[in-house]
PDB file of C-alpha atoms and ligand atoms in Angstrom:
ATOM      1  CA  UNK A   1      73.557 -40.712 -89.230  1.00 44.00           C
ATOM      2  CA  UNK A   2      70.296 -41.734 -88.490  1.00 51.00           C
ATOM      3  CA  UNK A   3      68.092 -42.998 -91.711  1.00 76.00           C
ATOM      4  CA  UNK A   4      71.585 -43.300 -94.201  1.00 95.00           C
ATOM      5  CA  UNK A   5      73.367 -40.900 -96.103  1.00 97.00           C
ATOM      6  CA  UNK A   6      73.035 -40.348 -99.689  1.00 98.00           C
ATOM      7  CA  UNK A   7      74.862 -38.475-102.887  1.00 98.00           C
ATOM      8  CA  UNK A   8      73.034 -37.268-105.562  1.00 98.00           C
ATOM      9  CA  UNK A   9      74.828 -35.683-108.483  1.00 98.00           C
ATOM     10  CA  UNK A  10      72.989 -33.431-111.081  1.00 98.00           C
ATOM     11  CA  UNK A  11      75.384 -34.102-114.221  1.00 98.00           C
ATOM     12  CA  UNK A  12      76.226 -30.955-116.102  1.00 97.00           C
ATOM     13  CA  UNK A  13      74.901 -32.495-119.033  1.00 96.00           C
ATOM     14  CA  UNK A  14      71.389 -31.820-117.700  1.00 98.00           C
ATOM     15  CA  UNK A  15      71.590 -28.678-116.031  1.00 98.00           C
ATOM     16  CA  UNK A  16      73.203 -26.574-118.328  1.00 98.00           C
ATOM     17  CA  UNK A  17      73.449 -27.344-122.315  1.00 97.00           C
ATOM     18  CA  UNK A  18      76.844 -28.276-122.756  1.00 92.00           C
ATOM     19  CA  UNK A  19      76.991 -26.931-126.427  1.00 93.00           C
ATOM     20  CA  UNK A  20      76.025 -23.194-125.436  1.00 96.00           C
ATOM     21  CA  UNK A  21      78.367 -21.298-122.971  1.00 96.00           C
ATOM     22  CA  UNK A  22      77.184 -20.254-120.068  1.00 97.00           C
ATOM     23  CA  UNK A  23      73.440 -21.561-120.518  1.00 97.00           C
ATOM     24  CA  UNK A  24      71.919 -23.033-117.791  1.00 98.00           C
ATOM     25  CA  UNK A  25      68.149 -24.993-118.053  1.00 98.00           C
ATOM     26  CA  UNK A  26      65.987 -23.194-115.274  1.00 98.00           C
ATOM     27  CA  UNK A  27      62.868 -24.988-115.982  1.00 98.00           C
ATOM     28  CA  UNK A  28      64.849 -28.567-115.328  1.00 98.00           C
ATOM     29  CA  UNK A  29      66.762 -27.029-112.129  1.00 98.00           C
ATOM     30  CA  UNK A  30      63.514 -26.292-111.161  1.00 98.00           C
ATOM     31  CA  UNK A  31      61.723 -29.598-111.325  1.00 98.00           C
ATOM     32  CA  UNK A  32      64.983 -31.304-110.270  1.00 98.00           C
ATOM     33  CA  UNK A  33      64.807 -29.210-106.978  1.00 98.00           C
ATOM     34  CA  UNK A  34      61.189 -30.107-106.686  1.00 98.00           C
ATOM     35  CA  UNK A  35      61.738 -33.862-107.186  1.00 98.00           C
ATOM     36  CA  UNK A  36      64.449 -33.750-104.746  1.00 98.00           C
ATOM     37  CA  UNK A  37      62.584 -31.909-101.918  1.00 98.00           C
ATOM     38  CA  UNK A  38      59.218 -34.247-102.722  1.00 97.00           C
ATOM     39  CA  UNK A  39      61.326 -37.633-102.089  1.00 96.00           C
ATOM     40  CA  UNK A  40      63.505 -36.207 -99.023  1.00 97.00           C
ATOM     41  CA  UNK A  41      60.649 -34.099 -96.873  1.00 95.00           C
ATOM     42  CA  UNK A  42      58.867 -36.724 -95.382  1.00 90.00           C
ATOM     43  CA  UNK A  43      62.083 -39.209 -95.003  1.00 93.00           C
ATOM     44  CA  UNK A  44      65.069 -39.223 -92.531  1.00 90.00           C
ATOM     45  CA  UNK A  45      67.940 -39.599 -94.889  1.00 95.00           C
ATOM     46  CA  UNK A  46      70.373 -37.143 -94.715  1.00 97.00           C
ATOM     47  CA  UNK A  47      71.624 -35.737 -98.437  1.00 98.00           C
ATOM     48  CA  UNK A  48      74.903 -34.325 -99.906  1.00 98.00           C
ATOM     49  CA  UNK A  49      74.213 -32.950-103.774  1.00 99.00           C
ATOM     50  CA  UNK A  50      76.758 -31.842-105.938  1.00 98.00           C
ATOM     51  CA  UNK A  51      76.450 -30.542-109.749  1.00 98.00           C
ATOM     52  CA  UNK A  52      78.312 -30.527-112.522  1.00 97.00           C
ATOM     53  CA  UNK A  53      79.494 -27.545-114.075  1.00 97.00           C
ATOM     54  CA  UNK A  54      78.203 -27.757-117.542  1.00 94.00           C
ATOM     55  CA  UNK A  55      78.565 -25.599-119.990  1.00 95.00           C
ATOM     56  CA  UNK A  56      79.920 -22.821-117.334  1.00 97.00           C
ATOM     57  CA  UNK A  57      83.148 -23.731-115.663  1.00 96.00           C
ATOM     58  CA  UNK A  58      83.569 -25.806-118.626  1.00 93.00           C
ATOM     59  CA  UNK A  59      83.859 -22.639-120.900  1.00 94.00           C
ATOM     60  CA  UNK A  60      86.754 -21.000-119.196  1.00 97.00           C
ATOM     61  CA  UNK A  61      88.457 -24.225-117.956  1.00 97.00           C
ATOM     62  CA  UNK A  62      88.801 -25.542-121.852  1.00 95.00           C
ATOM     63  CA  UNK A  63      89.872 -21.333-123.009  1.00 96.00           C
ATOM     64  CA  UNK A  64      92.919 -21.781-120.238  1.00 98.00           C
ATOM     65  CA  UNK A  65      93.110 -25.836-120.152  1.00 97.00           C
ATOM     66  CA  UNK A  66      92.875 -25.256-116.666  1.00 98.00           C
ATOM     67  CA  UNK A  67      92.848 -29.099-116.024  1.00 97.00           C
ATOM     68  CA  UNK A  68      96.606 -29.509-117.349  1.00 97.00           C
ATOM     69  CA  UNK A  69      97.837 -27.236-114.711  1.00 98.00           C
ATOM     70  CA  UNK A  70      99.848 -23.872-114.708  1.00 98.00           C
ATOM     71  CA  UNK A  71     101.051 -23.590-118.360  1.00 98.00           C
ATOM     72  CA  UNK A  72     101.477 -20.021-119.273  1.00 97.00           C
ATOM     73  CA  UNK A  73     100.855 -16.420-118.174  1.00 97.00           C
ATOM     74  CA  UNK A  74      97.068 -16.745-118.432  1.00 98.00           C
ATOM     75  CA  UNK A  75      96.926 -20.022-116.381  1.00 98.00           C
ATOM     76  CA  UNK A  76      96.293 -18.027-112.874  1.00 98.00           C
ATOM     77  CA  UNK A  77      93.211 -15.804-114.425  1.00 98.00           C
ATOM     78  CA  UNK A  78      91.925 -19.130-115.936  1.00 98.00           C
ATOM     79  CA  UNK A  79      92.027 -20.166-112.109  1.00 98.00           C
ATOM     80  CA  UNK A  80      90.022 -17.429-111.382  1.00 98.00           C
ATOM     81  CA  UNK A  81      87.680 -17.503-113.690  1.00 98.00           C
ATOM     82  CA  UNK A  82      86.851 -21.229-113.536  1.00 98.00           C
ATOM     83  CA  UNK A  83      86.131 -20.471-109.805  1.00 98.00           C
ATOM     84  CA  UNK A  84      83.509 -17.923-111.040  1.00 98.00           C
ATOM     85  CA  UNK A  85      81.821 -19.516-113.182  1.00 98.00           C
ATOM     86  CA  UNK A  86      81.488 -22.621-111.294  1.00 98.00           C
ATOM     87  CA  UNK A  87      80.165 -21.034-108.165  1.00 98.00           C
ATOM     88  CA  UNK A  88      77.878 -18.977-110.245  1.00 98.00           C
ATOM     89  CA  UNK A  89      76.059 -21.764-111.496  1.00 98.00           C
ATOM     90  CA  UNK A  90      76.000 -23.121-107.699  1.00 98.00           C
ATOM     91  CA  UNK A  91      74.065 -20.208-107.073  1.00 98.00           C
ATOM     92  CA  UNK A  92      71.520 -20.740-109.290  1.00 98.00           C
ATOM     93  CA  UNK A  93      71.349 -24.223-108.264  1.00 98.00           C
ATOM     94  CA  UNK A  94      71.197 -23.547-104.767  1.00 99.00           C
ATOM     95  CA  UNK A  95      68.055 -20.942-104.872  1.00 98.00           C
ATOM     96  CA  UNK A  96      66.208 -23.590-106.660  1.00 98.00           C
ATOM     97  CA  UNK A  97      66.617 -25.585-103.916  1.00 98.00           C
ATOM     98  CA  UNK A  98      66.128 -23.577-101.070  1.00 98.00           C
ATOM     99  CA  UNK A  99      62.838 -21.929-103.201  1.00 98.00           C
ATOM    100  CA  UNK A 100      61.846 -25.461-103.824  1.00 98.00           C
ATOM    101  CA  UNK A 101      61.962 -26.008 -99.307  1.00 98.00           C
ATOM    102  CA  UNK A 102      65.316 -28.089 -98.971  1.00 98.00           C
ATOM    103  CA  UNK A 103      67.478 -26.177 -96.091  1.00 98.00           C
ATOM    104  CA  UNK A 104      70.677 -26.128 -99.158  1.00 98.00           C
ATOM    105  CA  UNK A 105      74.297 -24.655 -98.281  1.00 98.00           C
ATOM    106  CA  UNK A 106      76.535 -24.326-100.775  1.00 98.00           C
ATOM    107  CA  UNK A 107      80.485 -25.839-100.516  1.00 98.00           C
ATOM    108  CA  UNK A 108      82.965 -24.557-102.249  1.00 98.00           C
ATOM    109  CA  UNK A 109      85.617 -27.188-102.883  1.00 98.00           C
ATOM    110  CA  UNK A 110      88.092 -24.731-104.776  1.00 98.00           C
ATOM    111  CA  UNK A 111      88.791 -22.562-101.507  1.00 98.00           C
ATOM    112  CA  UNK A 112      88.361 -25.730 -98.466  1.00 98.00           C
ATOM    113  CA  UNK A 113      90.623 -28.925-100.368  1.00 98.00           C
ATOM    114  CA  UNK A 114      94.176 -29.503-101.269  1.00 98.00           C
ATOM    115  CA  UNK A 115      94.583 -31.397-104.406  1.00 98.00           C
ATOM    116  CA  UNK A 116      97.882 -33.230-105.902  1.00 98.00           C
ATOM    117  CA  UNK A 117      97.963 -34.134-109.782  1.00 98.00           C
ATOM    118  CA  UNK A 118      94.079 -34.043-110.117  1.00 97.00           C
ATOM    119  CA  UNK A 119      93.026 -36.412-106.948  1.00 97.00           C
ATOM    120  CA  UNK A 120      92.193 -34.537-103.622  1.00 98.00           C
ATOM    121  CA  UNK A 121      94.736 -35.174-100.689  1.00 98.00           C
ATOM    122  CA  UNK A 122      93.570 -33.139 -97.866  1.00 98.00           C
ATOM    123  CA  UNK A 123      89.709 -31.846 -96.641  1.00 98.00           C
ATOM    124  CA  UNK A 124      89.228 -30.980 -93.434  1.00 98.00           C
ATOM    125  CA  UNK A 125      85.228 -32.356 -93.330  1.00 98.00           C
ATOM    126  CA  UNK A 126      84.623 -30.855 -90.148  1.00 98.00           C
ATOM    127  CA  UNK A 127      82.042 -27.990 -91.566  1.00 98.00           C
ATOM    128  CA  UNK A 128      79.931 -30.601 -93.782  1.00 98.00           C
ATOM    129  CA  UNK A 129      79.752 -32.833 -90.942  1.00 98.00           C
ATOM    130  CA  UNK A 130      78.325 -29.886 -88.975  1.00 98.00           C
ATOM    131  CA  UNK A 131      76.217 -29.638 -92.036  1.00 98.00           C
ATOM    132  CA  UNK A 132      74.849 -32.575 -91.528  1.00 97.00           C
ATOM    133  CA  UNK A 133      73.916 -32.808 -87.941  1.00 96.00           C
ATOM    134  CA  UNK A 134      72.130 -29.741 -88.146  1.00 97.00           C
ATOM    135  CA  UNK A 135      69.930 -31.245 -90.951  1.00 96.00           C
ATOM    136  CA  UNK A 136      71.245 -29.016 -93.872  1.00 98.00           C
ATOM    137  CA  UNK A 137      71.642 -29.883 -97.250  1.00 98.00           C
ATOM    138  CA  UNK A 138      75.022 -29.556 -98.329  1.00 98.00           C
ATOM    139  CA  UNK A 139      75.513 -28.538-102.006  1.00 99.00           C
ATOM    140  CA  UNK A 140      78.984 -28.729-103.874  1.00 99.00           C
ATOM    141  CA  UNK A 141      80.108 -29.024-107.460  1.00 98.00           C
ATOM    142  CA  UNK A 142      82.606 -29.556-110.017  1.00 98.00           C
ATOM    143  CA  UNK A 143      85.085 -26.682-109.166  1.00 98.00           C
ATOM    144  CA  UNK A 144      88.490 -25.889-110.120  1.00 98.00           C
ATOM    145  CA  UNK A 145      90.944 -27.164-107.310  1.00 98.00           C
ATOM    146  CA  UNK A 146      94.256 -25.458-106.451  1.00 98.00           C
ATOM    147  CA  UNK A 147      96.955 -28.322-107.205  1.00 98.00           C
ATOM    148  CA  UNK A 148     100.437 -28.794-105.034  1.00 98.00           C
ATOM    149  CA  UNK A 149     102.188 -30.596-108.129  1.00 98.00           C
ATOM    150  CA  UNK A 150     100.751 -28.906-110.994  1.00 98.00           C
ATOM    151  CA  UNK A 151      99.151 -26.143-109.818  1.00 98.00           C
ATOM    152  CA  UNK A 152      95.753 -26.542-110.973  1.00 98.00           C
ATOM    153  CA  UNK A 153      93.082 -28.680-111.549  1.00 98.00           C
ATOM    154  CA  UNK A 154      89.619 -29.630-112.285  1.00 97.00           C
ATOM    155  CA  UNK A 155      87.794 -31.216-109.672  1.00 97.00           C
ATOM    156  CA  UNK A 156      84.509 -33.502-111.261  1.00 96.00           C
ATOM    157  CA  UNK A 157      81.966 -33.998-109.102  1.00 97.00           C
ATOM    158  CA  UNK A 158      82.651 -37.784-109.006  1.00 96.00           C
ATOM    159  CA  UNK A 159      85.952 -36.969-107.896  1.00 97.00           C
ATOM    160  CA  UNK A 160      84.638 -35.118-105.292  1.00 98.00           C
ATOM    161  CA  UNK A 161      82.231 -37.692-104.387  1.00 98.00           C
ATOM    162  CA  UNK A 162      85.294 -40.247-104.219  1.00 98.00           C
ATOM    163  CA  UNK A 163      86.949 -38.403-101.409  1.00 98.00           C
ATOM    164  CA  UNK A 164      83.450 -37.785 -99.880  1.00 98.00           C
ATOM    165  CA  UNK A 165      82.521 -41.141 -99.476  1.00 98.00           C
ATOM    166  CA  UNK A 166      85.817 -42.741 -98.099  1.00 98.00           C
ATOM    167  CA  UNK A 167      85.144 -40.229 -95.268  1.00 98.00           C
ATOM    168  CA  UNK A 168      81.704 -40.230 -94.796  1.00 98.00           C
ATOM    169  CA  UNK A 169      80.207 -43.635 -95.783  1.00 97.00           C
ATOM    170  CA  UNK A 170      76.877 -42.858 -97.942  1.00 98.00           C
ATOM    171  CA  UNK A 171      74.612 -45.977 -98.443  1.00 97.00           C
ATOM    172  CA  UNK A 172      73.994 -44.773-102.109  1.00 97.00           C
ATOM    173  CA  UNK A 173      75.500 -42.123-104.734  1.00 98.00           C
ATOM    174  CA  UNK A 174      73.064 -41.390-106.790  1.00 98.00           C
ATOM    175  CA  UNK A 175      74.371 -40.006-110.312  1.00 98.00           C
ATOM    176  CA  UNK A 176      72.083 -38.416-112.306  1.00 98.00           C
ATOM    177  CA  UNK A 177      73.142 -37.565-116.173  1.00 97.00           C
ATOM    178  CA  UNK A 178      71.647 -37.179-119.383  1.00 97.00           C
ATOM    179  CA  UNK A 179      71.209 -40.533-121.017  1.00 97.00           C
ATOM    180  CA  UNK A 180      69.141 -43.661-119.539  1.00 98.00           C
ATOM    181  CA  UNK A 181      72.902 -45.469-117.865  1.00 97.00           C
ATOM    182  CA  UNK A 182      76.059 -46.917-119.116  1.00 95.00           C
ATOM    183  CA  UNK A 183      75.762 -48.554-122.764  1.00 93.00           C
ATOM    184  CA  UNK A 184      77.987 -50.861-124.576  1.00 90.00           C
ATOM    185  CA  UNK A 185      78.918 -47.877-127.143  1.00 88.00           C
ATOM    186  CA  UNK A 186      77.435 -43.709-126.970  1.00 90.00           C
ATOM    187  CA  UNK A 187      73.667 -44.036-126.635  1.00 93.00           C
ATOM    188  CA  UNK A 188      73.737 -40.782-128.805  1.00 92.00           C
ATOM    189  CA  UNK A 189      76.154 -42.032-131.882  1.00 91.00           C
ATOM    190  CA  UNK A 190      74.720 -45.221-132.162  1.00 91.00           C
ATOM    191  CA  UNK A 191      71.422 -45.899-131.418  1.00 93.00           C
ATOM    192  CA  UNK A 192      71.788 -49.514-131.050  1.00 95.00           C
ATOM    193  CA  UNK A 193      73.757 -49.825-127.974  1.00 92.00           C
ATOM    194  CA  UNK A 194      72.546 -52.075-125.508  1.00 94.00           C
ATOM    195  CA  UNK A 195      72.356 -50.666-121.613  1.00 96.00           C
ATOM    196  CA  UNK A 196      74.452 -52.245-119.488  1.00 95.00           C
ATOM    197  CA  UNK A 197      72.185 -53.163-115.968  1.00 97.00           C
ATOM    198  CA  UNK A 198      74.980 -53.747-113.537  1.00 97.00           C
ATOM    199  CA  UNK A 199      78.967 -53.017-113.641  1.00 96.00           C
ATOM    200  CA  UNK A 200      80.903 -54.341-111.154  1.00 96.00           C
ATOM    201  CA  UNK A 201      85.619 -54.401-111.195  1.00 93.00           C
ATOM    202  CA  UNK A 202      84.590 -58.050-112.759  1.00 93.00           C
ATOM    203  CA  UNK A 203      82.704 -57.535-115.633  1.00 92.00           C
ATOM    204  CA  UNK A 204      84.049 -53.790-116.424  1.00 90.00           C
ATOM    205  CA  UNK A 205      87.259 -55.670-117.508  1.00 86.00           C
ATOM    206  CA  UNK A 206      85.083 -56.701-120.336  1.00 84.00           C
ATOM    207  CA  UNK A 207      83.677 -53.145-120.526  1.00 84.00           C
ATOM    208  CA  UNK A 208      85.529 -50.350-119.885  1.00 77.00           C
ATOM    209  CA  UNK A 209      87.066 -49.674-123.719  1.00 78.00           C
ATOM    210  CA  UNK A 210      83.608 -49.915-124.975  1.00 74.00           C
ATOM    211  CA  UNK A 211      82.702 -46.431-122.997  1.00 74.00           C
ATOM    212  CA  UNK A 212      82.973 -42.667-124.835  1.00 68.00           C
ATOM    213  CA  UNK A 213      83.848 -39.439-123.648  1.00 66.00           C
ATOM    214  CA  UNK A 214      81.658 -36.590-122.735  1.00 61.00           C
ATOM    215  CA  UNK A 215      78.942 -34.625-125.076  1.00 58.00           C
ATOM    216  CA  UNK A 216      79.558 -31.129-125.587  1.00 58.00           C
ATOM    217  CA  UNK A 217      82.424 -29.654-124.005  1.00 53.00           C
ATOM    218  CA  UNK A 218      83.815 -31.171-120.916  1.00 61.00           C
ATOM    219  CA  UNK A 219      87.630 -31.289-119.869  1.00 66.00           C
ATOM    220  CA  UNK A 220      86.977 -33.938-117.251  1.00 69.00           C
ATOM    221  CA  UNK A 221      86.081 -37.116-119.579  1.00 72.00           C
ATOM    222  CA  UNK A 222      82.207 -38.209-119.793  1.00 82.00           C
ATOM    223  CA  UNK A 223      81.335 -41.399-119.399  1.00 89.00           C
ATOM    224  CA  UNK A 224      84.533 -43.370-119.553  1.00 88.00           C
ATOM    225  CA  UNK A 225      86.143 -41.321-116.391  1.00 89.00           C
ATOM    226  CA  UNK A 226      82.594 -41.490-115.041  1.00 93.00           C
ATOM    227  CA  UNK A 227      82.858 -45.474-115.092  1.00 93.00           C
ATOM    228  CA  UNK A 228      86.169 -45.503-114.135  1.00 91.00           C
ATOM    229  CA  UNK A 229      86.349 -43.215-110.805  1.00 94.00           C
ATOM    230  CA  UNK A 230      83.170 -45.086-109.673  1.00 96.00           C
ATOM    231  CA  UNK A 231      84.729 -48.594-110.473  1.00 95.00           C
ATOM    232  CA  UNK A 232      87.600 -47.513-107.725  1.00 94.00           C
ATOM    233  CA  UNK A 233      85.910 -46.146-105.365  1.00 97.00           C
ATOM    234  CA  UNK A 234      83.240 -49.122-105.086  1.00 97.00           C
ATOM    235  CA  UNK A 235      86.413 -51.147-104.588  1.00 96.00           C
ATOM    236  CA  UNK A 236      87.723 -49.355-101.879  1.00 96.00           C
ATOM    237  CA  UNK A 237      84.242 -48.459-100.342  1.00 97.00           C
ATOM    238  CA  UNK A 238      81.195 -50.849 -99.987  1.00 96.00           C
ATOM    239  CA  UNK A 239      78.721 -48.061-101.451  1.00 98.00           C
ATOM    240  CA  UNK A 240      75.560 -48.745-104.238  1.00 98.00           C
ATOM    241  CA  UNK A 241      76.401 -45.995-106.989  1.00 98.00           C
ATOM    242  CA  UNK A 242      73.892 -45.831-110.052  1.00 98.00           C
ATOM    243  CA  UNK A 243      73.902 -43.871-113.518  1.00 98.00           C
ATOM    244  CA  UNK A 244      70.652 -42.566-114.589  1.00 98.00           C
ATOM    245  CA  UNK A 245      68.686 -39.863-116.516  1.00 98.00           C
ATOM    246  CA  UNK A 246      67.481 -37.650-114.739  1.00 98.00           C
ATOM    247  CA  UNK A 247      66.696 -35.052-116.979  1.00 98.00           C
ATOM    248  CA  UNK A 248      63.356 -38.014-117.493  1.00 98.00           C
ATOM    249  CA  UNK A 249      60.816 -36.271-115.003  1.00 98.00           C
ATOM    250  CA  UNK A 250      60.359 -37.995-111.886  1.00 98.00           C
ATOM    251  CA  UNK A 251      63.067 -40.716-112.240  1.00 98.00           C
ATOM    252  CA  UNK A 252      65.314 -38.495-109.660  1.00 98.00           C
ATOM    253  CA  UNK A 253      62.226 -38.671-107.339  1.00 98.00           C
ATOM    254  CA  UNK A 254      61.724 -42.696-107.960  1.00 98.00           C
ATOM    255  CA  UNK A 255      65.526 -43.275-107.290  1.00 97.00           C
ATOM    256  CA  UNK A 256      65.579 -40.964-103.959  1.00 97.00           C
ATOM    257  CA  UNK A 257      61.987 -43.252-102.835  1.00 96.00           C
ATOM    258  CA  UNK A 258      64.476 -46.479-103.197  1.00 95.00           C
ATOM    259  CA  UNK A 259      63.781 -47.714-105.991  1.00 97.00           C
ATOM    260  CA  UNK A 260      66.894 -49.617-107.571  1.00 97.00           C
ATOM    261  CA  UNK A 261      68.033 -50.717-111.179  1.00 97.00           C
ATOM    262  CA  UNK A 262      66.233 -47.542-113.307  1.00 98.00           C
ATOM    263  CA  UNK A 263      69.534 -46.857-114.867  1.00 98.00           C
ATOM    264  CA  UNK A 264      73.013 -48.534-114.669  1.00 98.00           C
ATOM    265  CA  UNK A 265      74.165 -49.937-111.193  1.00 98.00           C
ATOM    266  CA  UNK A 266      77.925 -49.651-110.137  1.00 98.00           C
ATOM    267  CA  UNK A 267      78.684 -52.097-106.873  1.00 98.00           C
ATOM    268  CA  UNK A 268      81.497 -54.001-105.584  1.00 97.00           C
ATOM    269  CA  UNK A 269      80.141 -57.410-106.725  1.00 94.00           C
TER     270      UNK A 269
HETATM  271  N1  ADP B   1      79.016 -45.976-123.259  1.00 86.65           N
HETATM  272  C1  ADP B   1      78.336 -44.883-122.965  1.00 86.65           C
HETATM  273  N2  ADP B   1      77.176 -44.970-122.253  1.00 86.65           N
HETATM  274  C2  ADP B   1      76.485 -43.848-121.935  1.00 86.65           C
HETATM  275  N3  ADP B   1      76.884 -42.601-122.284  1.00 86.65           N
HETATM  276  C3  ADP B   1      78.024 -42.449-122.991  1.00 86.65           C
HETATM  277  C4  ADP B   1      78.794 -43.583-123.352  1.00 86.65           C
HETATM  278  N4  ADP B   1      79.872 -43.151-124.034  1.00 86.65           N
HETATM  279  C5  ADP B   1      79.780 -41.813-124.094  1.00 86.65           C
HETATM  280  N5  ADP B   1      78.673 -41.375-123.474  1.00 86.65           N
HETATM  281  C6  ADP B   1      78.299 -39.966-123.368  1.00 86.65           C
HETATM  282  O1  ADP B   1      78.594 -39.554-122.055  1.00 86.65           O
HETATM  283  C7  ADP B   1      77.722 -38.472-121.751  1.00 86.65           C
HETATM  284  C8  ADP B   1      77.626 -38.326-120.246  1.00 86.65           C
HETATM  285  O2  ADP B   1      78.870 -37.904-119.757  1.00 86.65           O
HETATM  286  P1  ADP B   1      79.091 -36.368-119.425  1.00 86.65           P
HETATM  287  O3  ADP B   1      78.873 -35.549-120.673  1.00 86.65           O
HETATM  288  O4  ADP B   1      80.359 -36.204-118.687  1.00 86.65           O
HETATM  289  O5  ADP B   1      77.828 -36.096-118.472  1.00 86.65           O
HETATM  290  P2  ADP B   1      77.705 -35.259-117.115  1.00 86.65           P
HETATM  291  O6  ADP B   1      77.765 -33.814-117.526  1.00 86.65           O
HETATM  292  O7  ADP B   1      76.345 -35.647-116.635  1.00 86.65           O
HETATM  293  O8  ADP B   1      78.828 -35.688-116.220  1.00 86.65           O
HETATM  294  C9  ADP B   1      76.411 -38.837-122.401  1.00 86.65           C
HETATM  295  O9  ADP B   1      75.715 -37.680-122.782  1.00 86.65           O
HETATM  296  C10 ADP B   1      76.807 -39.711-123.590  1.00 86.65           C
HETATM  297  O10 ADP B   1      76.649 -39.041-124.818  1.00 86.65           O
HETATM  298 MG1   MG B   2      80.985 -35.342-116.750  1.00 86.65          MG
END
């Protein structure tokens, strides 16, 4: 693909407020989708976005603990209702975007992938790659994914990214949350933490039990899972990933122009 390829996740915990169901942040979807289509217009890079689900899938996938599978009568309408929510917020994110200029399609992951005990095993990529040619924007998200061993599961974005980018080779994932990177402890319990610059498989050893779960409700594991599913897919594909906050105005936009080291990088070495 001609000028690169390049993820950018909007984290849940900016787009929606994680501690009040169903509540999404218009004003910051809207900037987001501004910064997004200010950095990408004039530039050749093609983009894949995906969002976090916030405080909407997040809702019904804790009522029905949708991410432990099938586990009692209600577990199928829990399916259901994750797939709602999640694609209801996509909605809103997508006519942001497309209001905002960017040429945004939305994919839903829960009715295109296969997934077996929480990892995705089969995707036929043949639509987003179609996506892509034609110079569209595709735009998935945290979903619930139907599960061969357990029935169901929830799909994070990262996860989603992971399978993405052994197939399709971005030059950078972009992953855009709501605190300034990876710190030694939770930026938000203890205000001393020190930011970590760069994690790489070598240092993380050193690392990894010093990370916290998620803020607000989230079934899919904040930061440490965040670390962790980036950590193995640098290893297994040479790909730039970086943490940052972009609920910050304008950092998404910097980040996007190239610059590098705003928040927390995640690389092979
Ligand atoms: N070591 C850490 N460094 C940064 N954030 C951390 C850390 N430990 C826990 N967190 C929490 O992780 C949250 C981000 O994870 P998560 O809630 O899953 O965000 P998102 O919705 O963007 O995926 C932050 O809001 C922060 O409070
Ligand atoms: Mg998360």
């Amino acid at each position: 693909v001609v000028g690169g390829l390049i993820f950018v996740k909007l984290g849940g915990s900016v787009i929606t407020d994680k501690k009040k169901p169903f509540t999404e942040r218009r004003r910051l979807i809207k900037s987001l989708a501004e910064e997004i289509y200010s950095s990408h217009r004039h530039s050749d890079f093609n983009l894949i976005i995906g969002h976090g689900g916030g405080s909407y899938p997040h809702t019904p996938a804790g009522r029905y603990q949708t991410h432990k599978g099938i586990v009692g009568d209600e577990s199928t309408l829990g399916i259901a209702l994750v797939q709602d929510a999640a694609s209801r917020l996509n909605r809103i994110i997508v006519s942001y975007l497309l209001e905002a200029g960017e040429k945004a399609i939305s994919v839903q992951p829960s009715s295109a992938l296969v997934a077996s005990n929480g990892r995705i095993v089969s995707w036929d990529l043949a639509t987003i790659r179609l996506m892509l040619k034609l110079g569209l924007v595709p735009v998935t998200y945290g979903d619930v994914g139907l599960d061969q061993v357990k029935g169901c599961c929830i799909l994070s974005t990262e996860e989603i990214f992971c399978y993405l980018a052994r197939h399709l080779k971005p030059d950078r994932i972009i992953i855009g949350t709501d605190v300034d990177g990876v710190y030694e402890g939770d930026p938000k319990k203890d205000k001393d933490a020190k930011k970590i610059p760069i994690i790489t498989p070598k240092n993380a050893v050193n690392l990894i039990h010093l990370l916290g779960g998620a803020g607000g409700l989230d079934v899919t594991g904040g930061m440490r899972t965040k670390v962790a599913t980036l950590l193995d897919l640098v290893r297994e594909v040479d790909v730039e990933c970086e943490v940052l906050n972009i609920a910050r105005r304008g950092v998404l936009e910097k980040a996007l122009k190239g610059e590098r080291g705003i928040g927390t990088i995640i690389r092979r070495e």
